[in-house]
């Protein structure tokens, strides 16, 4: 697939929906449930009785209702973004050998998986909203010829999907082909001496620009990497170093508990697709659970949660 206009992009995606999102976007195979966080190693280190916690979001009577939900480890972090062949071949270097913070191919692939998961998430969102809009149009509840709230919403989701695809197309796909992995930059550190309790594979814009315009992104992976070790990786395109470093500064300039708190706050404030060990969540008070869940919903609606001590996730 080559650089394309948004309308062409969306019509191509409509015919390819559910298909593999490999780098060239040409594979005709159906996508399978692939893990964005390594299931066998990383999630196994935080599970209890084969389960982990995630922040779930349900819509009840038109209002979003967040909750802390236990989900099976096999299902956690999965996305329908790649076919079995591409999932295995693209990520071979991270799925078949232990993660090394000095291996730039591995660091690139960890980030590439997060970007690909995000691409799948936003495409799925765009398709779903578009379908809802078309249904309203076909029932005569909304005019296709006049601006309407559902029409605008469908357009915004499309712009987001198109933006994320253009981001991967410009900054990640060429590196996958050329293997010039050093063009993606990383800040890597570890928490050592404690049992891992959190895993994440997240992608977010650090610009707060409207979708459709070029943006700088940050990719955050938190990977339980040993019985008493968690590896944290921030990744970004070299062209976005300045903005990404500014965004990660509150975490990078802290040490110890302060660093864990800043990372927790960033996760709650910006990210999704993070998973918590039942070992720690079950020990939280009801008030703390409520504070964390409410802060997540606040950030979904664009406001910054208050910096209270209960937002510490580690
Ligand atoms: Zn494929």
mmCIF file of C-alpha atoms and ligand atoms in Angstrom:
data_model
loop_
_atom_site.group_PDB
_atom_site.id
_atom_site.type_symbol
_atom_site.label_atom_id
_atom_site.label_comp_id
_atom_site.label_asym_id
_atom_site.label_seq_id
_atom_site.Cartn_x
_atom_site.Cartn_y
_atom_site.Cartn_z
ATOM 1 C CA UNK A 1 0.000 0.000 0.000
ATOM 2 C CA UNK A 2 1.420 3.390 -0.966
ATOM 3 C CA UNK A 3 0.862 6.913 0.379
ATOM 4 C CA UNK A 4 -2.777 7.696 -0.201
ATOM 5 C CA UNK A 5 -5.556 10.168 0.405
ATOM 6 C CA UNK A 6 -7.921 9.592 3.333
ATOM 7 C CA UNK A 7 -10.942 8.653 1.167
ATOM 8 C CA UNK A 8 -8.918 6.036 -0.758
ATOM 9 C CA UNK A 9 -7.422 4.820 2.499
ATOM 10 C CA UNK A 10 -10.816 4.234 4.096
ATOM 11 C CA UNK A 11 -12.292 2.487 1.067
ATOM 12 C CA UNK A 12 -9.269 0.162 0.930
ATOM 13 C CA UNK A 13 -9.644 -0.551 4.660
ATOM 14 C CA UNK A 14 -13.329 -1.374 4.251
ATOM 15 C CA UNK A 15 -12.494 -4.181 1.864
ATOM 16 C CA UNK A 16 -9.523 -5.315 3.962
ATOM 17 C CA UNK A 17 -11.202 -5.169 7.391
ATOM 18 C CA UNK A 18 -10.182 -8.088 9.601
ATOM 19 C CA UNK A 19 -7.186 -8.799 7.378
ATOM 20 C CA UNK A 20 -3.537 -8.814 8.344
ATOM 21 C CA UNK A 21 -1.904 -5.392 8.905
ATOM 22 C CA UNK A 22 1.630 -6.502 7.902
ATOM 23 C CA UNK A 23 4.036 -3.705 6.864
ATOM 24 C CA UNK A 24 2.986 -3.672 3.206
ATOM 25 C CA UNK A 25 -0.751 -4.032 4.040
ATOM 26 C CA UNK A 26 -1.089 -6.467 1.148
ATOM 27 C CA UNK A 27 -1.496 -9.812 2.920
ATOM 28 C CA UNK A 28 -4.916 -11.363 2.255
ATOM 29 C CA UNK A 29 -4.946 -13.626 5.322
ATOM 30 C CA UNK A 30 -7.348 -13.106 8.193
ATOM 31 C CA UNK A 31 -5.864 -11.661 11.363
ATOM 32 C CA UNK A 32 -5.607 -13.893 14.424
ATOM 33 C CA UNK A 33 -5.636 -12.931 18.117
ATOM 34 C CA UNK A 34 -2.025 -11.904 18.703
ATOM 35 C CA UNK A 35 -0.555 -10.636 21.947
ATOM 36 C CA UNK A 36 0.723 -7.077 22.233
ATOM 37 C CA UNK A 37 2.466 -7.976 25.501
ATOM 38 C CA UNK A 38 4.357 -11.259 25.321
ATOM 39 C CA UNK A 39 2.004 -13.793 26.828
ATOM 40 C CA UNK A 40 4.351 -16.635 27.620
ATOM 41 C CA UNK A 41 6.920 -14.595 29.490
ATOM 42 C CA UNK A 42 5.764 -11.119 30.507
ATOM 43 C CA UNK A 43 2.144 -11.773 31.441
ATOM 44 C CA UNK A 44 3.038 -15.026 33.153
ATOM 45 C CA UNK A 45 5.178 -13.050 35.596
ATOM 46 C CA UNK A 46 2.236 -10.951 36.813
ATOM 47 C CA UNK A 47 -0.714 -13.369 36.611
ATOM 48 C CA UNK A 48 -2.458 -15.083 39.507
ATOM 49 C CA UNK A 49 -4.438 -18.235 38.691
ATOM 50 C CA UNK A 50 -4.070 -17.354 34.995
ATOM 51 C CA UNK A 51 -5.701 -13.920 35.364
ATOM 52 C CA UNK A 52 -4.636 -10.255 35.285
ATOM 53 C CA UNK A 53 -6.553 -7.006 35.816
ATOM 54 C CA UNK A 54 -7.330 -4.416 33.170
ATOM 55 C CA UNK A 55 -9.345 -1.199 33.189
ATOM 56 C CA UNK A 56 -12.471 -2.029 31.230
ATOM 57 C CA UNK A 57 -14.903 0.455 29.744
ATOM 58 C CA UNK A 58 -18.587 -0.336 29.327
ATOM 59 C CA UNK A 59 -21.332 1.995 28.168
ATOM 60 C CA UNK A 60 -24.306 1.828 30.531
ATOM 61 C CA UNK A 61 -27.394 3.929 29.660
ATOM 62 C CA UNK A 62 -25.332 6.070 27.310
ATOM 63 C CA UNK A 63 -22.653 6.784 29.915
ATOM 64 C CA UNK A 64 -19.187 5.213 29.968
ATOM 65 C CA UNK A 65 -18.664 3.129 33.072
ATOM 66 C CA UNK A 66 -15.110 2.115 33.797
ATOM 67 C CA UNK A 67 -14.221 -0.849 35.976
ATOM 68 C CA UNK A 68 -11.278 -2.925 37.094
ATOM 69 C CA UNK A 69 -11.855 -6.306 35.495
ATOM 70 C CA UNK A 70 -10.148 -9.648 35.881
ATOM 71 C CA UNK A 71 -9.421 -11.181 32.503
ATOM 72 C CA UNK A 72 -7.797 -14.433 31.435
ATOM 73 C CA UNK A 73 -4.113 -14.165 30.637
ATOM 74 C CA UNK A 74 -4.634 -15.775 27.228
ATOM 75 C CA UNK A 75 -7.039 -13.002 26.232
ATOM 76 C CA UNK A 76 -5.224 -10.087 27.859
ATOM 77 C CA UNK A 77 -3.499 -7.655 25.501
ATOM 78 C CA UNK A 78 -4.586 -9.514 22.351
ATOM 79 C CA UNK A 79 -5.518 -7.743 19.131
ATOM 80 C CA UNK A 80 -6.755 -9.022 15.767
ATOM 81 C CA UNK A 81 -4.087 -7.249 13.755
ATOM 82 C CA UNK A 82 -1.865 -9.809 12.053
ATOM 83 C CA UNK A 83 -2.162 -13.243 10.449
ATOM 84 C CA UNK A 84 -0.424 -16.174 12.133
ATOM 85 C CA UNK A 85 2.418 -16.185 9.582
ATOM 86 C CA UNK A 86 3.222 -12.496 9.837
ATOM 87 C CA UNK A 87 2.833 -12.398 13.613
ATOM 88 C CA UNK A 88 5.379 -15.208 13.937
ATOM 89 C CA UNK A 89 7.824 -13.991 11.278
ATOM 90 C CA UNK A 90 7.800 -10.247 12.078
ATOM 91 C CA UNK A 91 8.265 -10.679 15.837
ATOM 92 C CA UNK A 92 10.497 -13.751 15.808
ATOM 93 C CA UNK A 93 13.411 -11.861 17.370
ATOM 94 C CA UNK A 94 11.373 -10.884 20.441
ATOM 95 C CA UNK A 95 9.245 -14.009 20.770
ATOM 96 C CA UNK A 96 12.037 -16.566 20.567
ATOM 97 C CA UNK A 97 14.822 -15.019 22.670
ATOM 98 C CA UNK A 98 14.995 -13.091 25.937
ATOM 99 C CA UNK A 99 14.720 -9.315 25.718
ATOM 100 C CA UNK A 100 18.022 -7.486 25.798
ATOM 101 C CA UNK A 101 18.030 -3.691 26.312
ATOM 102 C CA UNK A 102 21.068 -3.453 24.000
ATOM 103 C CA UNK A 103 19.469 -5.246 21.058
ATOM 104 C CA UNK A 104 18.167 -2.472 18.774
ATOM 105 C CA UNK A 105 16.283 -4.906 16.559
ATOM 106 C CA UNK A 106 14.366 -6.194 19.599
ATOM 107 C CA UNK A 107 13.665 -2.670 20.868
ATOM 108 C CA UNK A 108 12.398 -1.678 17.425
ATOM 109 C CA UNK A 109 10.108 -4.724 17.240
ATOM 110 C CA UNK A 110 8.667 -4.142 20.712
ATOM 111 C CA UNK A 111 7.710 -0.611 19.601
ATOM 112 C CA UNK A 112 6.520 -1.804 16.176
ATOM 113 C CA UNK A 113 4.128 -4.219 17.840
ATOM 114 C CA UNK A 114 2.646 -1.376 19.937
ATOM 115 C CA UNK A 115 2.235 0.824 16.840
ATOM 116 C CA UNK A 116 0.576 -2.035 14.942
ATOM 117 C CA UNK A 117 -1.773 -2.731 17.823
ATOM 118 C CA UNK A 118 -2.754 0.941 17.904
ATOM 119 C CA UNK A 119 -3.332 0.916 14.144
ATOM 120 C CA UNK A 120 -5.681 -2.028 14.571
ATOM 121 C CA UNK A 121 -7.501 -0.350 17.485
ATOM 122 C CA UNK A 122 -8.128 2.914 15.627
ATOM 123 C CA UNK A 123 -9.135 1.145 12.390
ATOM 124 C CA UNK A 124 -11.595 -1.000 14.305
ATOM 125 C CA UNK A 125 -12.962 2.111 16.053
ATOM 126 C CA UNK A 126 -13.336 3.957 12.733
ATOM 127 C CA UNK A 127 -15.118 1.016 11.101
ATOM 128 C CA UNK A 128 -17.502 0.616 14.015
ATOM 129 C CA UNK A 129 -18.452 4.303 14.170
ATOM 130 C CA UNK A 130 -18.780 4.485 10.369
ATOM 131 C CA UNK A 131 -21.119 1.488 10.404
ATOM 132 C CA UNK A 132 -23.276 3.130 13.091
ATOM 133 C CA UNK A 133 -23.427 6.327 11.037
ATOM 134 C CA UNK A 134 -24.424 4.464 7.862
ATOM 135 C CA UNK A 135 -27.147 2.669 9.770
ATOM 136 C CA UNK A 136 -28.600 6.010 10.940
ATOM 137 C CA UNK A 137 -28.443 7.308 7.348
ATOM 138 C CA UNK A 138 -30.158 4.212 5.918
ATOM 139 C CA UNK A 139 -32.935 4.500 8.522
ATOM 140 C CA UNK A 140 -33.408 8.142 7.506
ATOM 141 C CA UNK A 141 -32.507 9.403 10.997
ATOM 142 C CA UNK A 142 -29.517 11.389 9.731
ATOM 143 C CA UNK A 143 -28.998 13.011 6.336
ATOM 144 C CA UNK A 144 -25.876 11.960 4.467
ATOM 145 C CA UNK A 145 -25.842 15.331 2.682
ATOM 146 C CA UNK A 146 -25.847 17.641 5.708
ATOM 147 C CA UNK A 147 -23.337 17.959 8.556
ATOM 148 C CA UNK A 148 -24.453 16.016 11.650
ATOM 149 C CA UNK A 149 -22.945 14.975 14.983
ATOM 150 C CA UNK A 150 -22.738 11.249 14.027
ATOM 151 C CA UNK A 151 -21.234 12.230 10.648
ATOM 152 C CA UNK A 152 -18.597 14.394 12.343
ATOM 153 C CA UNK A 153 -17.781 11.646 14.800
ATOM 154 C CA UNK A 154 -17.332 9.140 11.981
ATOM 155 C CA UNK A 155 -15.041 11.604 10.202
ATOM 156 C CA UNK A 156 -12.934 12.196 13.324
ATOM 157 C CA UNK A 157 -12.408 8.473 13.836
ATOM 158 C CA UNK A 158 -11.395 8.103 10.201
ATOM 159 C CA UNK A 159 -8.915 10.966 10.544
ATOM 160 C CA UNK A 160 -7.394 9.294 13.579
ATOM 161 C CA UNK A 161 -7.050 5.922 11.821
ATOM 162 C CA UNK A 162 -5.558 7.586 8.765
ATOM 163 C CA UNK A 163 -3.110 9.588 10.938
ATOM 164 C CA UNK A 164 -1.890 6.507 12.795
ATOM 165 C CA UNK A 165 -1.485 4.584 9.548
ATOM 166 C CA UNK A 166 0.488 7.492 8.037
ATOM 167 C CA UNK A 167 2.655 7.560 11.167
ATOM 168 C CA UNK A 168 3.508 3.861 10.872
ATOM 169 C CA UNK A 169 3.969 4.190 7.096
ATOM 170 C CA UNK A 170 6.378 7.094 7.463
ATOM 171 C CA UNK A 171 8.335 6.280 10.615
ATOM 172 C CA UNK A 172 8.198 2.520 11.181
ATOM 173 C CA UNK A 173 7.470 0.509 8.010
ATOM 174 C CA UNK A 174 10.562 1.764 6.117
ATOM 175 C CA UNK A 175 12.782 0.782 9.056
ATOM 176 C CA UNK A 176 11.263 -2.673 9.193
ATOM 177 C CA UNK A 177 12.290 -3.048 5.525
ATOM 178 C CA UNK A 178 15.723 -1.389 5.684
ATOM 179 C CA UNK A 179 16.650 -2.760 9.159
ATOM 180 C CA UNK A 180 18.092 0.683 10.025
ATOM 181 C CA UNK A 181 16.831 0.187 13.561
ATOM 182 C CA UNK A 182 18.903 2.991 15.047
ATOM 183 C CA UNK A 183 16.481 5.534 13.498
ATOM 184 C CA UNK A 184 14.040 4.728 16.290
ATOM 185 C CA UNK A 185 15.273 6.054 19.633
ATOM 186 C CA UNK A 186 14.676 4.477 23.025
ATOM 187 C CA UNK A 187 15.036 5.307 26.682
ATOM 188 C CA UNK A 188 15.295 2.067 28.631
ATOM 189 C CA UNK A 189 15.466 1.495 32.373
ATOM 190 C CA UNK A 190 14.648 -1.274 34.815
ATOM 191 C CA UNK A 191 12.997 -1.640 38.176
ATOM 192 C CA UNK A 192 14.945 -4.323 39.975
ATOM 193 C CA UNK A 193 14.620 -6.230 43.220
ATOM 194 C CA UNK A 194 10.825 -6.432 43.222
ATOM 195 C CA UNK A 195 8.335 -8.844 41.734
ATOM 196 C CA UNK A 196 6.828 -7.322 38.540
ATOM 197 C CA UNK A 197 3.216 -6.182 38.897
ATOM 198 C CA UNK A 198 2.443 -4.247 35.718
ATOM 199 C CA UNK A 199 2.661 -4.759 31.949
ATOM 200 C CA UNK A 200 1.848 -2.267 29.182
ATOM 201 C CA UNK A 201 2.093 -1.816 25.431
ATOM 202 C CA UNK A 202 0.889 1.683 24.609
ATOM 203 C CA UNK A 203 1.077 4.306 21.905
ATOM 204 C CA UNK A 204 0.046 7.938 22.195
ATOM 205 C CA UNK A 205 0.443 11.334 20.593
ATOM 206 C CA UNK A 206 2.417 13.856 22.631
ATOM 207 C CA UNK A 207 1.229 16.869 20.598
ATOM 208 C CA UNK A 208 -2.467 17.293 21.381
ATOM 209 C CA UNK A 209 -3.010 18.329 17.750
ATOM 210 C CA UNK A 210 -6.255 17.534 15.936
ATOM 211 C CA UNK A 211 -6.065 14.199 14.114
ATOM 212 C CA UNK A 212 -5.211 14.445 10.450
ATOM 213 C CA UNK A 213 -2.097 16.572 10.999
ATOM 214 C CA UNK A 214 1.366 15.022 11.381
ATOM 215 C CA UNK A 215 2.047 14.333 15.057
ATOM 216 C CA UNK A 216 4.829 13.174 17.359
ATOM 217 C CA UNK A 217 4.154 9.929 19.204
ATOM 218 C CA UNK A 218 5.555 8.127 22.178
ATOM 219 C CA UNK A 219 5.467 4.375 22.606
ATOM 220 C CA UNK A 220 5.583 2.996 26.127
ATOM 221 C CA UNK A 221 6.258 -0.632 26.914
ATOM 222 C CA UNK A 222 6.450 -1.996 30.436
ATOM 223 C CA UNK A 223 7.655 -5.561 30.302
ATOM 224 C CA UNK A 224 7.982 -7.912 33.275
ATOM 225 C CA UNK A 225 11.379 -9.335 32.329
ATOM 226 C CA UNK A 226 12.343 -11.567 35.254
ATOM 227 C CA UNK A 227 11.079 -12.793 38.630
ATOM 228 C CA UNK A 228 12.314 -9.562 40.260
ATOM 229 C CA UNK A 229 12.747 -7.297 37.223
ATOM 230 C CA UNK A 230 10.573 -4.992 35.074
ATOM 231 C CA UNK A 231 11.939 -3.351 31.926
ATOM 232 C CA UNK A 232 10.492 0.003 30.840
ATOM 233 C CA UNK A 233 11.022 1.199 27.256
ATOM 234 C CA UNK A 234 10.078 4.580 25.811
ATOM 235 C CA UNK A 235 10.422 4.624 22.013
ATOM 236 C CA UNK A 236 10.030 7.402 19.462
ATOM 237 C CA UNK A 237 11.079 8.348 15.937
ATOM 238 C CA UNK A 238 14.400 10.231 15.796
ATOM 239 C CA UNK A 239 12.570 13.184 14.200
ATOM 240 C CA UNK A 240 10.438 13.498 17.363
ATOM 241 C CA UNK A 241 13.268 13.261 19.911
ATOM 242 C CA UNK A 242 12.776 16.751 21.324
ATOM 243 C CA UNK A 243 9.046 16.496 21.963
ATOM 244 C CA UNK A 244 9.233 12.899 23.176
ATOM 245 C CA UNK A 245 12.067 13.640 25.601
ATOM 246 C CA UNK A 246 10.212 16.614 26.996
ATOM 247 C CA UNK A 247 7.185 14.405 27.558
ATOM 248 C CA UNK A 248 9.178 11.661 29.286
ATOM 249 C CA UNK A 249 11.230 14.092 31.412
ATOM 250 C CA UNK A 250 9.004 13.853 34.534
ATOM 251 C CA UNK A 251 9.693 10.088 34.585
ATOM 252 C CA UNK A 252 13.315 10.165 33.443
ATOM 253 C CA UNK A 253 14.421 12.852 35.897
ATOM 254 C CA UNK A 254 13.049 10.937 38.903
ATOM 255 C CA UNK A 255 14.417 7.916 40.730
ATOM 256 C CA UNK A 256 12.891 5.133 42.799
ATOM 257 C CA UNK A 257 9.356 5.608 44.063
ATOM 258 C CA UNK A 258 9.063 9.041 42.423
ATOM 259 C CA UNK A 259 9.809 7.484 39.038
ATOM 260 C CA UNK A 260 7.234 4.740 39.643
ATOM 261 C CA UNK A 261 4.630 7.358 40.531
ATOM 262 C CA UNK A 262 5.321 9.479 37.421
ATOM 263 C CA UNK A 263 5.084 6.371 35.256
ATOM 264 C CA UNK A 264 1.796 5.383 36.939
ATOM 265 C CA UNK A 265 0.441 8.878 36.355
ATOM 266 C CA UNK A 266 1.439 8.775 32.675
ATOM 267 C CA UNK A 267 -0.246 5.381 32.242
ATOM 268 C CA UNK A 268 -3.468 6.561 33.835
ATOM 269 C CA UNK A 269 -3.394 9.890 32.080
ATOM 270 C CA UNK A 270 -2.583 8.808 28.537
ATOM 271 C CA UNK A 271 -2.371 5.138 27.976
ATOM 272 C CA UNK A 272 -4.550 2.144 27.674
ATOM 273 C CA UNK A 273 -3.660 -1.483 27.202
ATOM 274 C CA UNK A 274 -1.980 -1.931 30.558
ATOM 275 C CA UNK A 275 -2.362 -4.887 32.876
ATOM 276 C CA UNK A 276 -2.001 -5.225 36.613
ATOM 277 C CA UNK A 277 -1.175 -8.180 38.805
ATOM 278 C CA UNK A 278 -4.045 -9.431 41.002
ATOM 279 C CA UNK A 279 -1.363 -9.780 43.696
ATOM 280 C CA UNK A 280 -1.286 -5.979 44.132
ATOM 281 C CA UNK A 281 -4.785 -4.959 43.015
ATOM 282 C CA UNK A 282 -6.469 -7.357 45.454
ATOM 283 C CA UNK A 283 -4.538 -5.666 48.252
ATOM 284 C CA UNK A 284 -5.793 -2.158 47.308
ATOM 285 C CA UNK A 285 -8.543 -0.545 49.381
ATOM 286 C CA UNK A 286 -11.954 0.023 47.785
ATOM 287 C CA UNK A 287 -11.206 3.762 47.821
ATOM 288 C CA UNK A 288 -7.932 3.318 45.934
ATOM 289 C CA UNK A 289 -9.578 1.131 43.283
ATOM 290 C CA UNK A 290 -12.267 3.751 42.818
ATOM 291 C CA UNK A 291 -9.714 6.586 42.578
ATOM 292 C CA UNK A 292 -7.697 4.763 39.910
ATOM 293 C CA UNK A 293 -10.759 3.846 37.842
ATOM 294 C CA UNK A 294 -12.230 7.356 38.069
ATOM 295 C CA UNK A 295 -8.916 8.939 37.078
ATOM 296 C CA UNK A 296 -8.835 6.701 33.981
ATOM 297 C CA UNK A 297 -12.290 7.836 32.921
ATOM 298 C CA UNK A 298 -11.408 11.496 33.533
ATOM 299 C CA UNK A 299 -8.440 11.177 31.210
ATOM 300 C CA UNK A 300 -10.600 9.525 28.528
ATOM 301 C CA UNK A 301 -12.606 12.756 28.538
ATOM 302 C CA UNK A 302 -9.522 14.881 28.227
ATOM 303 C CA UNK A 303 -9.113 16.237 31.755
ATOM 304 C CA UNK A 304 -6.038 15.657 33.868
ATOM 305 C CA UNK A 305 -6.651 13.602 36.997
ATOM 306 C CA UNK A 306 -5.583 15.115 40.323
ATOM 307 C CA UNK A 307 -2.137 13.961 41.402
ATOM 308 C CA UNK A 308 -3.120 11.976 44.502
ATOM 309 C CA UNK A 309 -0.990 9.267 46.110
ATOM 310 C CA UNK A 310 -3.606 6.591 45.369
ATOM 311 C CA UNK A 311 -2.653 6.746 41.681
ATOM 312 C CA UNK A 312 0.555 4.812 42.389
ATOM 313 C CA UNK A 313 0.124 1.556 40.461
ATOM 314 C CA UNK A 314 3.313 -0.224 41.523
HETATM 315 ZN ZN1 LIG B 1 -0.263 -11.719 6.981
#
